[in-house]
Structure formats: C-alpha cells, structure tokens
Amino acid sequence: MADSQRHPFLHGLSKHRGAPPTVVVIFGASGDLTARKLIPAVYNLGRDNLLPADFQLVGFGRKPIPDEEFRALAEAAIRRFSRRNLDPAVWGRIAAGTTYVAGGYDEKAAFDRLAGHLADLEKKSGREVQVLFYISTPPTVFAPILLNLGASGLARKHLDQPHHAKVIIEKPFGRDLDSARELNATIASVFQERQVYRIDHYLGKETVQDLLVQRFANAIFEPLWNRNFIDSVQVTVAEDIGVGARGGYYEQSGALRDMIQNHTMQLVALTAMEPPVSLDAEAIRDEKVKLLRAIQPLVLGPGGDAARAQYTAGMIGGKGVKGYREEADIAAGSATETYAAMRLSINNWRWQGVPFYLRSGKRMARRVSEIAVNFKCPPGTLFAADGHFDLAGNTLSFQIQPDEGLSLILNTKIPGLETRTQPVKMNFRYATTFGSDTPEAYERLVLDAMIGDGTLFIRGDEAETSWKLCTPVLESWAAAGGGSMDNYHAGSWGPAAGDALLAKHGHVWRQP
Ligand code: BG6
C-alpha cells in the first residue's frame, strides 16, 4: 500500500499542488540548522515524491568545500538527523543535483559567481527554474546577503513569472522593534513582500495547523469561544534542555526574544483570532495581525504583566545539571532570562476580560508545549457537597508536543450511591489514530515556500506588531539589569514571579 493511502497526513500532503522546477540555495550551508533540519527535510520530501523532478540543491558558505565533500556532509546529516532511514536510491537522485558555491556574504563577486552557476543549472535543465534562497545564517549577515541578492540581479529573477525568485528568512527576525523595521526595510529594498517567507517553525507543526481545523471545522467550539464561556487561556512552551553549546547566541537573546515574541505569540494569535474569510494566506495573516494589534501594552515593573528568571542548578531526569550562569559562554552576572512569562489582555469584543497567560523556559520540569483553554465553572448549586462547591471548570488543551493530541476535562459522577463528582480527561492522541510518522515542520515549510503558499509564514507587519508588544518589556528588563533577576531551580516549573502573574486573578498554572 502506498504511504499516502495508509497515512492520513501524507494523504493531505499528496493533495498539495506540485512545486515547479526549483533550485534551493542554502546560505549557511555548513551550519547546524542545515544539517539538523534543512537537509533532512529535503530528503524526506524526496522520499514522499514531493520534490519536483529536476530539483537542485546548492549550498553556499564561506568555507571552500568541494561538491563531493558537501554531498558527503549532507548524507551524514540525513543518517544522523532524518526521521526516516537513508534510502540510497532517493538520496542518490537528490545528490546528483547537489552542488556547492563558496564565497563571502558581503562579497558581490561571490553572488555573481552564484548567479552564473544558477544560470548554468537552468540551461542544463532546459526549462525555466525558480530559485528559493534560504537564509540560514547568523542574523549579522542577513542584510549583506539580501543586498547582494539585489545587486547581482538574483532577487528579481523571473519576477514577471508566477514562479519567481523567493527568499526564506530564518529567525531571529530582529531583536526589537527598530531592528525588525530595519530588516523589513532592507528586505523591501530588494524583494517584493510576495517573494518573502519569514519562518517560524512552530507554524509548520501538525498540531499548530490542526488548531485552525479544530476551531473552525467543529461547530461545537465556535459558539463557546469567547469571554462568555472562557475564563482564561494558558500557553506553555517549556523545554527541559538548557542552552547547551548555544550559550553565545542565547546570551544575546533570552527566552522572550527566542520563544515568546515568535512561537508563543503565534500560538496566541491562532487561538484567539477571528475566523478568516478563507484559508488564503493573506486572509489568515490579516486576522492574526488584527488580533496582535488588540493586545494591550503590558504593565511594566514590579507587580506588572511580565516576569523573568534564570535557572539555577537542579535535577533533570534524575541527573544534576548546572545553573545558567555556570554554562559555557555565559557571563557570571548575566542579565539574560531563561524563563519569561506574561499576562496579556486582549481588548476586543470576543476576549475583553479574559487573561491570556504565556510562559516559556529552558530547564523546566519537562518538555511540553500546550495551549489550555479554561472554561468558566458551571453554577455549582446542584452538586455542592456540604455547602462546598468543587466542580472543576472544563479545560480543552491542545498538546502541541510531545504526545501530540487534544484533551478535554469533564466533570463526571463517581460510580456509587452518593452523587459525587470527579474531573476526568478525554484524550485524543495523533499517534494512536494516525501513527507517529508525521512530517517535520521544516518539510511542510520548505514545500510550501517552493509552491508559493505563504500561509504558514510571518508577514512583515505581523513581526513588527509582535515586537511592538515585546520591546517595552525588554527595555524595562534591560534598565533593571541582572540584579533584579528571579531564579528557579532547573527541573522545576519556574519562579514564584511567574505564579504571581496568575495569582492576581485567582488562577494557577496548570501542571501539563
Ligand atoms: C528555537 C529556539 O526557535 O526553538 C530554541 O531558538 C528552541 O532555543 C527551539 O530550543 C524549540 O523548538 P522545538 O521545535 O524543539 O519546540
């Protein structure tokens, strides 16, 4: 039986419009993301027959690497990081069209060489070939790459055709509102917005896409999805890993920039946005921006709407782990937060008065990303025992990862002669229903960009709106310095300051 017949998700993908002949050019070809995610994504698309027949892959980087060696590195990356084993026939086909160009990102001549190489590939293929540039480098060279793509004419390639040049830009998309605006301006000086795909890999996750399906393909949720029935919403993106070898990057970033401004805000936008008029990319992105604009500026300072902290030494999975300030490349008095939490107020008709709580941290008790929608408690009079009312409010939780699924907490009668109630959990797990071999986020995103579908990418105004909310928080933390930083033990659920954000409204964090 073909994979697509057995597997409903692959079945969905097989309905995808095919990608036109494409060359994917990866800037930062010898980087970590390329090995861990991009090359395995291309390989798995090849395995599912989703690459165009004359697909070509070009690595671009500062380091001179012969084609043969680049192919060997790519093969090793697939063996190590792909979700499926290397099939030599599939890889052989991709490898035959894999080449490498060396050059500096600020070296115009290198981009002219790249243009020559791409023209040769197109000539050989005998057809018009679209080019998808994937900028997967440190952000310091985003601008030189973009400007050189402009100067070499590559950005305008086939601009009059439907399958023109496109560019995927990895995060971080700026480090505050000003730098995001500056980056958008640089992009706009070279590319038209329809050519630009700003990545947030959370949008490529199956469960994140399913959020829209759950909300709008089931008639039971929409009538309840508002302040009349919903008490509060909690979004948790917790990781048990520390900063590992990424200390240098993380010191300049922190939890708010690394996770909240992008991934967590996207989860909020999809949970709370109005129904779009269609599933068209612009219709969905318009609704997300509208929602982000309705979020009120946060109250800053002690007792305000945001909390931050750093992990100290603790235990994870029974093993002792270091505190953040003891990790490699971290300053002894570091002012970088490894945990950030926020209380958001959305000032629109649907959500007025419903707090949205967000938290994200490294070295927390376990890896879990979920959105928990807490409904209001029913009037409890019927089931009050000894005058004590203890019905739980219903909670609908979307488990983004791991154990992807959906669960609903309901009050149920405990069997017996007395009428006593207990909350029980109804579970749906993707792995049980669909099998566990779902495509990775990057597969979906690379394919969508090749096809020209921007639905799962961030529009420029969306990035700026999110930064507009987050930048004042970052500035207030920078002004307060590292001295006022709270702490939490590695392996815990975060600091008391995070709990205090909820206590103000009589809420507590759910234990996911
Ligand atoms: C990245 C962050 O964007 O997302 C990392 O830079 C983080 O710090 C990662 O670990 C988490 O992604 P995922 O898909 O493992 O939840």
XYZ file of C-alpha atoms and ligand atoms in Angstrom:
528
model
C 0.000 0.000 0.000
C 1.353 3.469 -0.859
C 2.328 5.634 2.107
C -0.243 8.206 1.092
C -3.049 5.639 1.294
C -2.057 4.416 4.716
C -1.287 7.685 6.330
C -3.887 10.442 6.512
C -1.303 13.223 6.947
C 0.654 12.104 3.923
C -2.649 11.817 2.129
C -3.187 15.510 2.912
C 0.258 16.359 1.614
C -0.228 14.336 -1.542
C -3.056 16.717 -2.445
C -0.533 19.540 -2.478
C -0.116 21.341 -5.750
C 3.215 20.267 -7.192
C 6.244 22.532 -6.919
C 7.691 23.873 -10.190
C 11.307 23.068 -11.139
C 13.274 24.570 -8.262
C 16.814 25.214 -7.089
C 17.056 25.666 -3.325
C 20.122 27.721 -2.375
C 21.054 27.452 1.304
C 23.135 30.286 2.769
C 24.850 28.944 5.876
C 25.243 25.542 4.242
C 27.688 24.166 6.781
C 25.637 25.385 9.751
C 23.834 23.430 12.410
C 20.284 24.120 11.194
C 21.191 22.968 7.686
C 22.416 19.621 8.998
C 19.722 19.062 11.612
C 16.651 20.291 9.775
C 17.031 21.532 6.197
C 18.880 18.668 4.528
C 16.718 16.025 6.286
C 13.592 17.989 5.251
C 14.664 17.997 1.590
C 15.486 14.293 1.796
C 12.101 13.397 3.342
C 10.258 15.454 0.716
C 12.194 13.417 -1.854
C 11.115 10.188 -0.172
C 7.489 11.257 -0.393
C 7.896 12.180 -4.068
C 7.119 15.810 -3.278
C 10.226 17.328 -4.878
C 9.967 18.497 -8.471
C 11.572 16.061 -10.908
C 14.595 18.270 -11.673
C 15.141 19.561 -8.150
C 18.593 21.017 -7.410
C 20.246 21.908 -4.125
C 23.063 24.450 -3.873
C 24.986 25.016 -0.658
C 26.596 28.441 -0.208
C 29.029 29.250 2.579
C 32.267 30.973 3.450
C 34.201 27.741 3.779
C 35.537 26.310 0.492
C 34.066 22.773 0.245
C 34.314 20.602 -2.895
C 30.896 19.406 -4.225
C 31.750 15.809 -3.355
C 32.513 16.702 0.261
C 29.317 18.752 0.587
C 27.322 15.774 -0.652
C 29.076 13.535 1.897
C 28.278 16.016 4.689
C 24.647 16.125 3.589
C 24.445 12.340 3.514
C 25.918 12.153 7.025
C 23.335 14.719 8.205
C 20.498 12.576 6.837
C 21.876 9.463 8.513
C 22.116 11.296 11.805
C 19.064 13.567 11.885
C 16.409 12.356 9.442
C 13.202 10.924 10.925
C 13.473 8.098 8.370
C 16.463 5.993 7.365
C 18.507 6.918 4.359
C 17.177 5.272 1.193
C 20.208 5.253 -1.155
C 18.035 5.483 -4.296
C 16.207 8.610 -3.050
C 19.379 10.257 -1.785
C 21.231 9.297 -4.983
C 18.708 11.291 -7.045
C 18.999 14.349 -4.795
C 22.799 14.071 -4.512
C 23.142 14.065 -8.307
C 21.726 17.611 -8.284
C 23.629 18.861 -5.235
C 26.477 21.357 -5.612
C 28.323 23.942 -3.521
C 29.466 27.529 -4.089
C 31.979 29.144 -1.726
C 32.081 32.856 -1.043
C 31.761 35.664 1.452
C 28.287 37.009 2.224
C 29.458 40.563 1.663
C 31.395 39.717 -1.479
C 29.465 40.851 -4.545
C 31.716 38.767 -6.845
C 30.648 35.606 -4.998
C 26.997 36.372 -5.762
C 27.871 36.949 -9.409
C 29.519 33.517 -9.385
C 26.375 32.105 -7.798
C 24.262 33.780 -10.496
C 26.480 32.190 -13.172
C 26.156 28.789 -11.513
C 22.349 29.097 -11.344
C 22.206 30.143 -14.991
C 24.226 27.014 -15.922
C 21.866 24.798 -13.936
C 18.873 26.350 -15.689
C 20.488 25.900 -19.081
C 21.175 22.235 -18.336
C 17.608 21.670 -17.224
C 16.305 23.258 -20.422
C 13.398 24.844 -18.525
C 12.729 27.934 -16.503
C 13.752 27.176 -12.932
C 12.629 29.095 -9.867
C 15.190 29.807 -7.160
C 14.369 29.588 -3.475
C 17.032 31.276 -1.348
C 17.132 30.006 2.224
C 18.975 32.378 4.579
C 20.023 30.181 7.452
C 22.962 32.209 8.745
C 23.570 34.281 11.879
C 21.459 37.473 11.678
C 24.547 39.703 11.354
C 24.847 38.699 7.679
C 21.137 38.819 6.740
C 21.499 42.341 5.340
C 24.649 41.745 3.233
C 23.099 38.607 1.746
C 19.849 40.393 0.910
C 21.652 43.370 -0.590
C 23.932 41.183 -2.690
C 20.942 39.183 -3.953
C 19.619 42.537 -5.082
C 22.896 43.787 -6.567
C 23.522 40.576 -8.519
C 20.022 40.646 -10.027
C 19.162 37.299 -8.415
C 16.292 38.726 -6.349
C 14.460 39.798 -9.484
C 14.833 36.515 -11.324
C 11.656 35.645 -13.249
C 9.792 38.335 -11.314
C 7.193 38.524 -14.059
C 6.547 34.759 -13.790
C 4.388 33.025 -11.159
C 7.434 31.046 -10.052
C 9.809 33.902 -9.409
C 12.758 34.021 -7.006
C 11.727 33.589 -3.361
C 13.549 34.014 -0.082
C 13.095 32.219 3.230
C 14.496 34.094 6.222
C 15.257 32.205 9.403
C 14.805 33.664 12.840
C 15.713 35.773 14.697
C 13.724 38.385 12.804
C 15.276 41.405 14.510
C 15.970 41.795 18.217
C 13.488 44.608 18.902
C 11.021 46.792 17.034
C 13.637 49.084 15.463
C 15.845 46.286 14.167
C 12.807 44.372 12.828
C 11.698 47.523 10.979
C 15.194 47.996 9.613
C 15.320 44.386 8.416
C 11.883 44.729 6.794
C 13.108 47.871 5.036
C 16.231 46.077 3.743
C 14.079 43.206 2.503
C 11.636 45.604 0.842
C 14.509 47.362 -0.938
C 15.329 44.091 -2.704
C 12.280 41.778 -2.698
C 8.542 42.275 -3.014
C 6.576 41.020 0.001
C 5.027 38.183 -2.070
C 8.560 36.790 -2.549
C 9.349 36.720 1.186
C 8.849 33.794 3.596
C 9.745 34.627 7.217
C 9.956 31.351 9.037
C 8.522 30.412 12.402
C 8.905 26.664 12.522
C 6.063 26.340 15.059
C 3.628 27.103 12.245
C 4.875 24.034 10.399
C 3.995 21.702 13.274
C 0.999 19.483 12.536
C -0.696 20.266 15.822
C -0.384 24.011 15.289
C -2.046 23.695 11.894
C -4.692 21.498 13.486
C -5.620 24.367 15.811
C -7.438 26.076 12.943
C -9.112 22.850 11.907
C -10.287 22.148 15.461
C -11.593 25.677 15.865
C -13.318 26.108 12.530
C -14.172 22.592 11.354
C -16.105 21.694 14.514
C -19.339 23.541 15.124
C -19.301 22.888 18.886
C -16.353 25.149 19.722
C -17.003 28.441 17.974
C -20.165 29.430 19.925
C -18.228 28.953 23.193
C -15.008 30.620 22.053
C -15.386 33.951 23.823
C -15.500 35.813 27.138
C -18.976 34.462 27.983
C -17.689 30.923 28.396
C -13.912 31.100 28.623
C -12.290 32.083 31.894
C -8.620 32.187 30.872
C -6.115 30.710 28.449
C -2.652 29.376 29.278
C 0.072 28.850 26.692
C 3.102 26.905 27.864
C 6.212 26.262 25.777
C 8.535 24.511 28.211
C 11.825 22.780 27.479
C 13.896 20.540 29.704
C 17.123 21.233 27.785
C 19.462 24.017 28.858
C 21.359 26.297 26.492
C 23.947 23.612 25.745
C 26.533 24.762 23.204
C 24.396 27.779 22.187
C 25.438 29.979 25.115
C 26.978 32.647 22.855
C 23.732 33.043 20.911
C 21.446 32.709 23.907
C 23.216 35.365 25.986
C 22.222 37.892 23.300
C 18.717 36.543 23.054
C 16.912 35.180 26.136
C 13.530 33.486 26.462
C 11.438 36.453 25.387
C 13.268 37.000 22.104
C 13.966 33.309 21.481
C 10.490 31.865 22.132
C 7.815 34.309 23.296
C 7.979 37.033 20.622
C 7.656 34.460 17.851
C 6.490 30.909 18.638
C 4.337 31.635 21.691
C 2.738 34.778 20.208
C 1.870 32.782 17.093
C 0.076 30.236 19.259
C -1.869 33.065 20.922
C -2.768 34.589 17.551
C -4.080 31.312 16.141
C -6.029 30.515 19.300
C -7.669 33.909 19.594
C -8.023 35.313 16.061
C -11.396 35.769 14.374
C -12.453 33.240 11.713
C -10.706 34.225 8.463
C -12.853 34.702 5.356
C -10.890 31.911 3.644
C -7.821 29.755 4.199
C -5.911 32.029 1.885
C -2.541 33.212 3.265
C -3.500 36.888 3.354
C -6.896 36.232 4.951
C -5.312 34.257 7.804
C -2.440 36.697 8.282
C -4.826 39.668 8.307
C -6.737 38.078 11.194
C -3.553 37.287 13.122
C -2.326 40.869 12.806
C -5.726 42.223 13.894
C -5.566 40.053 16.982
C -1.983 41.019 17.838
C -2.963 44.680 17.494
C -5.783 44.219 20.001
C -3.352 43.093 22.730
C -2.897 45.914 25.217
C 0.558 47.262 26.066
C 1.843 45.366 29.086
C 2.018 46.979 32.507
C 5.744 47.068 33.299
C 7.721 46.931 36.532
C 7.190 45.022 39.786
C 3.675 43.571 40.064
C 3.168 44.185 36.315
C 2.276 41.847 33.448
C 5.670 40.235 32.815
C 8.058 38.028 34.800
C 11.539 36.746 34.032
C 14.013 34.433 35.716
C 17.150 32.354 35.268
C 17.596 28.693 36.136
C 19.952 27.709 38.902
C 21.462 24.248 39.378
C 18.940 21.448 39.845
C 17.902 17.969 38.779
C 16.531 16.900 35.387
C 15.610 13.262 34.805
C 17.386 12.244 37.997
C 20.652 13.929 36.954
C 22.212 17.050 38.445
C 22.527 19.939 35.961
C 24.328 23.289 36.113
C 22.759 26.669 36.622
C 22.598 29.082 33.653
C 25.423 31.280 34.888
C 27.716 28.228 35.114
C 27.095 27.185 31.484
C 29.735 27.741 28.751
C 29.921 31.265 27.265
C 27.582 32.778 29.869
C 28.634 35.871 31.818
C 28.910 35.373 35.572
C 26.493 38.241 36.199
C 24.349 37.557 33.123
C 21.114 39.566 32.782
C 19.629 37.161 30.213
C 16.367 35.480 31.193
C 15.908 31.752 30.565
C 12.238 31.950 31.583
C 9.702 34.570 30.599
C 6.010 34.796 31.375
C 3.348 37.345 30.507
C -0.248 38.161 31.201
C -1.944 39.548 28.102
C -5.224 41.459 27.872
C -6.897 41.366 24.503
C -9.100 44.374 24.097
C -11.684 43.229 21.595
C -15.316 42.131 21.689
C -14.511 38.443 21.969
C -11.806 38.456 24.631
C -12.283 41.520 26.794
C -11.591 40.489 30.422
C -10.132 37.023 29.585
C -6.478 36.839 30.663
C -4.075 35.027 28.338
C -1.064 33.693 30.248
C 2.128 32.772 28.385
C 5.275 31.129 29.690
C 8.380 29.663 28.167
C 11.571 28.467 29.749
C 14.642 26.297 29.459
C 15.440 23.585 32.007
C 11.866 23.301 33.171
C 10.367 20.143 34.651
C 9.709 18.583 31.267
C 9.420 19.327 27.572
C 5.857 20.260 26.798
C 4.097 22.788 24.597
C 0.391 23.184 25.101
C -2.493 25.608 24.866
C -5.032 25.165 27.654
C -8.398 26.855 27.262
C -10.094 27.029 30.656
C -13.860 27.361 30.591
C -15.890 29.024 33.309
C -17.281 26.857 36.098
C -20.937 25.909 35.821
C -23.264 27.115 38.586
C -22.416 24.560 41.251
C -25.533 24.605 43.391
C -26.746 21.169 42.298
C -23.534 19.429 43.185
C -22.438 21.339 46.249
C -21.425 18.795 48.894
C -21.821 20.070 52.482
C -22.155 23.543 51.087
C -18.757 23.111 49.436
C -18.617 23.628 45.702
C -15.805 21.793 43.995
C -16.655 21.292 40.345
C -13.692 21.860 38.039
C -14.089 24.177 35.072
C -13.776 22.292 31.781
C -10.373 22.584 30.136
C -9.697 21.952 26.477
C -5.991 21.503 25.885
C -4.126 21.306 22.643
C -0.975 19.325 23.190
C 1.463 20.700 20.618
C 4.318 18.382 21.651
C 5.226 15.745 22.703
C 2.306 13.217 22.754
C 0.551 15.432 20.216
C -3.183 15.489 20.751
C -6.186 17.077 22.323
C -7.811 16.514 25.693
C -10.921 17.700 27.399
C -11.507 17.698 31.135
C -15.110 16.992 32.082
C -16.840 16.560 35.433
C -18.160 13.034 35.862
C -20.123 11.179 38.516
C -18.021 8.833 40.586
C -19.810 5.456 40.467
C -21.562 4.762 43.766
C -24.681 5.527 45.733
C -23.725 9.083 46.552
C -23.661 11.818 43.898
C -20.054 12.840 43.962
C -18.166 14.283 41.015
C -14.639 13.990 39.746
C -12.904 15.622 36.784
C -11.877 13.076 34.117
C -9.832 13.543 30.976
C -10.913 12.539 27.474
C -7.903 12.117 25.233
C -7.236 12.076 21.519
C -3.666 11.213 20.532
C -2.381 11.647 16.993
C -0.003 8.721 17.304
C -2.809 6.329 18.232
C -5.118 7.410 15.432
C -2.718 8.334 12.678
C 0.595 6.641 13.509
C 3.649 8.510 14.709
C 5.440 9.134 11.422
C 4.246 12.690 10.758
C 6.281 15.085 8.607
C 8.560 17.522 10.403
C 7.729 21.234 10.421
C 10.575 22.083 8.026
C 9.322 19.634 5.403
C 5.986 21.359 5.205
C 7.539 24.828 5.223
C 10.154 24.195 2.532
C 7.473 22.612 0.341
C 5.018 25.482 0.872
C 7.674 28.062 0.006
C 8.557 26.144 -3.182
C 4.881 26.104 -4.112
C 4.424 29.759 -3.173
C 1.989 29.333 -0.270
C 2.763 31.887 2.450
C 0.018 30.842 4.900
C 2.431 29.322 7.416
C 4.933 32.186 7.280
C 5.050 35.506 9.103
C 4.201 38.683 7.259
C 6.357 41.770 7.876
C 3.626 43.694 9.723
C 2.949 40.666 11.900
C 6.572 40.508 13.060
C 6.558 44.230 13.809
C 3.280 44.094 15.753
C 4.638 41.362 17.974
C 7.874 43.285 18.555
C 5.858 46.380 19.422
C 4.404 44.478 22.373
C 7.616 42.813 23.463
C 10.126 45.647 23.059
C 8.987 47.772 26.051
C 9.253 44.658 28.252
C 12.802 44.013 27.046
C 13.710 47.648 27.611
C 12.344 47.626 31.144
C 14.292 44.457 31.923
C 17.471 45.900 30.417
C 17.036 49.014 32.555
C 16.534 46.895 35.689
C 19.725 44.884 34.903
C 20.644 41.434 36.170
C 20.352 42.382 39.816
C 16.573 42.062 39.946
C 16.541 38.705 38.127
C 14.428 35.980 39.770
C 15.596 32.380 39.862
C 14.100 28.927 39.546
C 15.674 25.538 40.080
C 16.426 23.549 36.938
C 13.754 20.843 36.785
C 11.025 22.986 38.356
C 8.030 24.730 36.754
C 9.557 28.189 37.032
C 9.836 31.029 39.533
C 7.357 32.377 42.080
C 7.223 35.575 39.998
C 5.568 33.550 37.217
C 2.954 32.186 39.646
C 2.271 35.698 40.924
C 1.110 36.814 37.468
C -1.806 34.397 37.756
C -2.468 34.728 41.472
C -3.630 38.288 40.876
C -6.741 36.836 39.149
C -7.048 33.797 41.442
C -5.523 31.468 38.826
C -2.698 28.930 38.981
C -0.568 27.383 36.237
C -1.803 24.029 35.063
C 0.598 21.115 35.502
C 0.719 19.959 31.875
C 14.040 27.586 18.519
C 14.794 28.217 19.650
O 13.400 28.565 17.748
O 13.056 26.703 19.021
C 15.404 27.159 20.547
O 15.814 29.054 19.152
C 14.360 26.154 20.996
O 16.032 27.753 21.688
C 13.582 25.633 19.792
O 15.024 25.093 21.664
C 12.423 24.782 20.234
O 11.832 24.185 19.109
P 11.030 22.822 19.252
O 10.513 22.570 17.875
O 12.015 21.792 19.740
O 9.954 23.068 20.257
